[in-house]
């Protein structure tokens, strides 16, 4: 009985960290937002974005996934 509970706890901890790792890896490869979407959002707000603003926003988004 003790081995079953211990094995379950160890499996949960390993599963949590493995899922977290793969989720972050997937977000780095396929970000939910890209530069084209940022440009479209700026245009909807009536602003013309410059490349510096777009790069800064993309950097801040990418920094969150590290």
Short mmCIF file of the N, C-alpha and C atoms (twelve columns), coordinates in Angstrom:
data_MODEL
# 
_entry.id   MODEL 
# 
loop_
_atom_site.group_PDB 
_atom_site.id 
_atom_site.type_symbol 
_atom_site.label_atom_id 
_atom_site.label_alt_id 
_atom_site.label_comp_id 
_atom_site.label_asym_id 
_atom_site.label_seq_id 
_atom_site.Cartn_x 
_atom_site.Cartn_y 
_atom_site.Cartn_z 
_atom_site.pdbx_PDB_model_num 
ATOM 1   N N  . UNK A 1  0.825  -1.192 0.000   1 
ATOM 2   C CA . UNK A 1  0.000  0.000  0.000   1 
ATOM 3   C C  . UNK A 1  0.873  1.261  0.000   1 
ATOM 4   N N  . UNK A 2  1.894  1.252  0.846   1 
ATOM 5   C CA . UNK A 2  2.788  2.403  0.944   1 
ATOM 6   C C  . UNK A 2  3.529  2.633  -0.373  1 
ATOM 7   N N  . UNK A 3  3.945  1.548  -1.029  1 
ATOM 8   C CA . UNK A 3  4.652  1.679  -2.297  1 
ATOM 9   C C  . UNK A 3  3.739  2.265  -3.378  1 
ATOM 10  N N  . UNK A 4  2.483  1.912  -3.346  1 
ATOM 11  C CA . UNK A 4  1.528  2.454  -4.321  1 
ATOM 12  C C  . UNK A 4  1.345  3.944  -4.160  1 
ATOM 13  N N  . UNK A 5  1.199  4.411  -2.932  1 
ATOM 14  C CA . UNK A 5  1.032  5.840  -2.664  1 
ATOM 15  C C  . UNK A 5  2.314  6.592  -3.013  1 
ATOM 16  N N  . UNK A 6  3.443  6.038  -2.633  1 
ATOM 17  C CA . UNK A 6  4.727  6.660  -2.935  1 
ATOM 18  C C  . UNK A 6  4.951  6.737  -4.446  1 
ATOM 19  N N  . UNK A 7  4.635  5.669  -5.152  1 
ATOM 20  C CA . UNK A 7  4.768  5.660  -6.606  1 
ATOM 21  C C  . UNK A 7  3.844  6.663  -7.271  1 
ATOM 22  N N  . UNK A 8  2.643  6.807  -6.753  1 
ATOM 23  C CA . UNK A 8  1.691  7.778  -7.286  1 
ATOM 24  C C  . UNK A 8  2.201  9.206  -7.098  1 
ATOM 25  N N  . UNK A 9  2.726  9.514  -5.924  1 
ATOM 26  C CA . UNK A 9  3.247  10.853 -5.662  1 
ATOM 27  C C  . UNK A 9  4.439  11.176 -6.553  1 
ATOM 28  N N  . UNK A 10 5.336  10.226 -6.678  1 
ATOM 29  C CA . UNK A 10 6.509  10.441 -7.530  1 
ATOM 30  C C  . UNK A 10 6.074  10.619 -8.987  1 
ATOM 31  N N  . UNK A 11 5.119  9.813  -9.428  1 
ATOM 32  C CA . UNK A 11 4.604  9.936  -10.788 1 
ATOM 33  C C  . UNK A 11 3.940  11.279 -11.037 1 
ATOM 34  N N  . UNK A 12 3.205  11.792 -10.063 1 
ATOM 35  C CA . UNK A 12 2.563  13.093 -10.205 1 
ATOM 36  C C  . UNK A 12 3.592  14.217 -10.319 1 
ATOM 37  N N  . UNK A 13 4.622  14.152 -9.509  1 
ATOM 38  C CA . UNK A 13 5.657  15.193 -9.548  1 
ATOM 39  C C  . UNK A 13 6.398  15.151 -10.882 1 
ATOM 40  N N  . UNK A 14 6.800  13.967 -11.303 1 
ATOM 41  C CA . UNK A 14 7.509  13.835 -12.580 1 
ATOM 42  C C  . UNK A 14 6.592  14.253 -13.729 1 
ATOM 43  N N  . UNK A 15 5.340  13.855 -13.687 1 
ATOM 44  C CA . UNK A 15 4.386  14.219 -14.732 1 
ATOM 45  C C  . UNK A 15 4.169  15.719 -14.824 1 
ATOM 46  N N  . UNK A 16 4.102  16.386 -13.673 1 
ATOM 47  C CA . UNK A 16 3.917  17.837 -13.656 1 
ATOM 48  C C  . UNK A 16 5.076  18.546 -14.347 1 
ATOM 49  N N  . UNK A 17 6.305  18.188 -13.976 1 
ATOM 50  C CA . UNK A 17 7.465  18.859 -14.560 1 
ATOM 51  C C  . UNK A 17 7.643  18.502 -16.032 1 
ATOM 52  N N  . UNK A 18 7.331  17.280 -16.423 1 
ATOM 53  C CA . UNK A 18 7.429  16.896 -17.834 1 
ATOM 54  C C  . UNK A 18 6.394  17.671 -18.658 1 
ATOM 55  N N  . UNK A 19 5.173  17.769 -18.172 1 
ATOM 56  C CA . UNK A 19 4.130  18.506 -18.894 1 
ATOM 57  C C  . UNK A 19 4.497  19.981 -19.009 1 
ATOM 58  N N  . UNK A 20 5.037  20.539 -17.946 1 
ATOM 59  C CA . UNK A 20 5.442  21.945 -17.949 1 
ATOM 60  C C  . UNK A 20 6.548  22.181 -18.986 1 
ATOM 61  N N  . UNK A 21 7.510  21.287 -19.034 1 
ATOM 62  C CA . UNK A 21 8.616  21.404 -19.985 1 
ATOM 63  C C  . UNK A 21 8.099  21.344 -21.426 1 
ATOM 64  N N  . UNK A 22 7.256  20.359 -21.730 1 
ATOM 65  C CA . UNK A 22 6.768  20.205 -23.092 1 
ATOM 66  C C  . UNK A 22 5.838  21.347 -23.491 1 
ATOM 67  N N  . UNK A 23 5.059  21.865 -22.552 1 
ATOM 68  C CA . UNK A 23 4.184  22.994 -22.845 1 
ATOM 69  C C  . UNK A 23 4.989  24.235 -23.188 1 
ATOM 70  N N  . UNK A 24 6.021  24.527 -22.416 1 
ATOM 71  C CA . UNK A 24 6.875  25.683 -22.701 1 
ATOM 72  C C  . UNK A 24 7.608  25.511 -24.031 1 
ATOM 73  N N  . UNK A 25 8.081  24.310 -24.299 1 
ATOM 74  C CA . UNK A 25 8.779  24.033 -25.558 1 
ATOM 75  C C  . UNK A 25 7.841  24.257 -26.736 1 
ATOM 76  N N  . UNK A 26 6.594  23.812 -26.611 1 
ATOM 77  C CA . UNK A 26 5.615  23.992 -27.682 1 
ATOM 78  C C  . UNK A 26 5.289  25.469 -27.880 1 
ATOM 79  N N  . UNK A 27 5.182  26.234 -26.814 1 
ATOM 80  C CA . UNK A 27 4.905  27.662 -26.943 1 
ATOM 81  C C  . UNK A 27 6.059  28.412 -27.596 1 
ATOM 82  N N  . UNK A 28 7.288  27.985 -27.340 1 
ATOM 83  C CA . UNK A 28 8.431  28.625 -27.992 1 
ATOM 84  C C  . UNK A 28 8.416  28.351 -29.493 1 
ATOM 85  N N  . UNK A 29 8.064  27.128 -29.883 1 
ATOM 86  C CA . UNK A 29 8.048  26.776 -31.297 1 
ATOM 87  C C  . UNK A 29 6.848  27.377 -32.026 1 
ATOM 88  N N  . UNK A 30 5.695  27.434 -31.374 1 
ATOM 89  C CA . UNK A 30 4.463  27.924 -31.990 1 
ATOM 90  C C  . UNK A 30 3.834  28.988 -31.102 1 
ATOM 91  N N  . UNK A 31 4.350  30.196 -31.147 1 
ATOM 92  C CA . UNK A 31 3.803  31.229 -30.264 1 
ATOM 93  C C  . UNK A 31 2.348  31.540 -30.598 1 
ATOM 94  N N  . UNK A 32 1.545  31.877 -29.597 1 
ATOM 95  C CA . UNK A 32 0.132  32.149 -29.829 1 
ATOM 96  C C  . UNK A 32 -0.095 33.459 -30.573 1 
ATOM 97  N N  . UNK A 33 0.905  34.320 -30.620 1 
ATOM 98  C CA . UNK A 33 0.771  35.593 -31.315 1 
ATOM 99  C C  . UNK A 33 2.056  35.846 -32.089 1 
ATOM 100 N N  . UNK A 34 1.925  36.423 -33.279 1 
ATOM 101 C CA . UNK A 34 3.110  36.705 -34.081 1 
ATOM 102 C C  . UNK A 34 3.105  38.170 -34.499 1 
ATOM 103 N N  . UNK A 35 4.129  38.559 -35.243 1 
ATOM 104 C CA . UNK A 35 4.293  39.967 -35.617 1 
ATOM 105 C C  . UNK A 35 3.143  40.463 -36.488 1 
ATOM 106 N N  . UNK A 36 2.630  39.598 -37.333 1 
ATOM 107 C CA . UNK A 36 1.515  39.986 -38.198 1 
ATOM 108 C C  . UNK A 36 0.279  40.333 -37.366 1 
ATOM 109 N N  . UNK A 37 0.029  39.570 -36.320 1 
ATOM 110 C CA . UNK A 37 -1.113 39.836 -35.441 1 
ATOM 111 C C  . UNK A 37 -0.931 41.150 -34.678 1 
ATOM 112 N N  . UNK A 38 0.292  41.423 -34.259 1 
ATOM 113 C CA . UNK A 38 0.563  42.672 -33.537 1 
ATOM 114 C C  . UNK A 38 0.324  43.863 -34.455 1 
ATOM 115 N N  . UNK A 39 0.787  43.752 -35.705 1 
ATOM 116 C CA . UNK A 39 0.536  44.832 -36.670 1 
ATOM 117 C C  . UNK A 39 -0.958 45.062 -36.865 1 
ATOM 118 N N  . UNK A 40 -1.709 43.973 -36.973 1 
ATOM 119 C CA . UNK A 40 -3.158 44.090 -37.169 1 
ATOM 120 C C  . UNK A 40 -3.816 44.766 -35.962 1 
ATOM 121 N N  . UNK A 41 -3.367 44.428 -34.749 1 
ATOM 122 C CA . UNK A 41 -3.939 45.059 -33.552 1 
ATOM 123 C C  . UNK A 41 -3.643 46.558 -33.523 1 
ATOM 124 N N  . UNK A 42 -2.430 46.937 -33.894 1 
ATOM 125 C CA . UNK A 42 -2.086 48.360 -33.933 1 
ATOM 126 C C  . UNK A 42 -2.941 49.082 -34.965 1 
ATOM 127 N N  . UNK A 43 -3.124 48.476 -36.133 1 
ATOM 128 C CA . UNK A 43 -3.925 49.099 -37.186 1 
ATOM 129 C C  . UNK A 43 -5.383 49.260 -36.750 1 
ATOM 130 N N  . UNK A 44 -5.910 48.280 -36.009 1 
ATOM 131 C CA . UNK A 44 -7.281 48.384 -35.511 1 
ATOM 132 C C  . UNK A 44 -7.428 49.533 -34.526 1 
ATOM 133 N N  . UNK A 45 -6.361 49.817 -33.802 1 
ATOM 134 C CA . UNK A 45 -6.396 50.937 -32.848 1 
ATOM 135 C C  . UNK A 45 -6.135 52.271 -33.544 1 
ATOM 136 N N  . UNK A 46 -5.863 52.232 -34.845 1 
ATOM 137 C CA . UNK A 46 -5.621 53.460 -35.585 1 
ATOM 138 C C  . UNK A 46 -4.202 53.969 -35.498 1 
ATOM 139 N N  . UNK A 47 -3.276 53.090 -35.159 1 
ATOM 140 C CA . UNK A 47 -1.869 53.491 -35.054 1 
ATOM 141 C C  . UNK A 47 -1.057 52.760 -36.097 1 
ATOM 142 N N  . UNK A 48 -0.015 53.398 -36.561 1 
ATOM 143 C CA . UNK A 48 0.922  52.759 -37.487 1 
ATOM 144 C C  . UNK A 48 2.146  52.335 -36.680 1 
ATOM 145 N N  . UNK A 49 2.313  51.043 -36.464 1 
ATOM 146 C CA . UNK A 49 3.438  50.594 -35.635 1 
ATOM 147 C C  . UNK A 49 4.749  50.666 -36.398 1 
ATOM 148 N N  . UNK A 50 5.811  50.963 -35.665 1 
ATOM 149 C CA . UNK A 50 7.126  50.869 -36.301 1 
ATOM 150 C C  . UNK A 50 7.787  49.561 -35.863 1 
ATOM 151 N N  . UNK A 51 8.839  49.200 -36.511 1 
ATOM 152 C CA . UNK A 51 9.491  47.912 -36.287 1 
ATOM 153 C C  . UNK A 51 10.012 47.784 -34.855 1 
ATOM 154 N N  . UNK A 52 10.449 48.888 -34.269 1 
ATOM 155 C CA . UNK A 52 10.974 48.854 -32.896 1 
ATOM 156 C C  . UNK A 52 9.888  48.452 -31.906 1 
ATOM 157 N N  . UNK A 53 8.706  49.005 -32.061 1 
ATOM 158 C CA . UNK A 53 7.601  48.666 -31.168 1 
ATOM 159 C C  . UNK A 53 7.230  47.191 -31.292 1 
ATOM 160 N N  . UNK A 54 7.181  46.708 -32.519 1 
ATOM 161 C CA . UNK A 54 6.805  45.310 -32.738 1 
ATOM 162 C C  . UNK A 54 7.846  44.377 -32.139 1 
ATOM 163 N N  . UNK A 55 9.122  44.680 -32.352 1 
ATOM 164 C CA . UNK A 55 10.199 43.846 -31.795 1 
ATOM 165 C C  . UNK A 55 10.168 43.855 -30.269 1 
ATOM 166 N N  . UNK A 56 9.888  45.028 -29.670 1 
ATOM 167 C CA . UNK A 56 9.829  45.138 -28.212 1 
ATOM 168 C C  . UNK A 56 8.679  44.291 -27.646 1 
ATOM 169 N N  . UNK A 57 7.529  44.329 -28.309 1 
ATOM 170 C CA . UNK A 57 6.385  43.544 -27.857 1 
ATOM 171 C C  . UNK A 57 6.676  42.052 -28.002 1 
ATOM 172 N N  . UNK A 58 7.256  41.645 -29.129 1 
ATOM 173 C CA . UNK A 58 7.592  40.236 -29.329 1 
ATOM 174 C C  . UNK A 58 8.612  39.762 -28.303 1 
ATOM 175 N N  . UNK A 59 9.587  40.614 -27.965 1 
ATOM 176 C CA . UNK A 59 10.588 40.238 -26.957 1 
ATOM 177 C C  . UNK A 59 9.933  40.044 -25.597 1 
ATOM 178 N N  . UNK A 60 9.010  40.938 -25.238 1 
ATOM 179 C CA . UNK A 60 8.357  40.804 -23.929 1 
ATOM 180 C C  . UNK A 60 7.486  39.549 -23.874 1 
ATOM 181 N N  . UNK A 61 6.855  39.191 -24.996 1 
ATOM 182 C CA . UNK A 61 6.061  37.965 -25.029 1 
ATOM 183 C C  . UNK A 61 6.968  36.755 -24.917 1 
ATOM 184 N N  . UNK A 62 8.060  36.741 -25.669 1 
ATOM 185 C CA . UNK A 62 8.976  35.609 -25.630 1 
ATOM 186 C C  . UNK A 62 9.663  35.452 -24.278 1 
ATOM 187 N N  . UNK A 63 9.917  36.558 -23.583 1 
ATOM 188 C CA . UNK A 63 10.540 36.492 -22.264 1 
ATOM 189 C C  . UNK A 63 9.631  35.809 -21.244 1 
ATOM 190 N N  . UNK A 64 8.333  35.880 -21.455 1 
ATOM 191 C CA . UNK A 64 7.396  35.249 -20.526 1 
ATOM 192 C C  . UNK A 64 7.446  33.734 -20.608 1 
ATOM 193 N N  . UNK A 65 7.849  33.173 -21.752 1 
ATOM 194 C CA . UNK A 65 7.868  31.736 -21.931 1 
ATOM 195 C C  . UNK A 65 9.154  31.071 -21.482 1 
ATOM 196 N N  . UNK A 66 10.107 31.855 -20.997 1 
ATOM 197 C CA . UNK A 66 11.393 31.277 -20.593 1 
ATOM 198 C C  . UNK A 66 11.353 30.845 -19.165 1 
# 
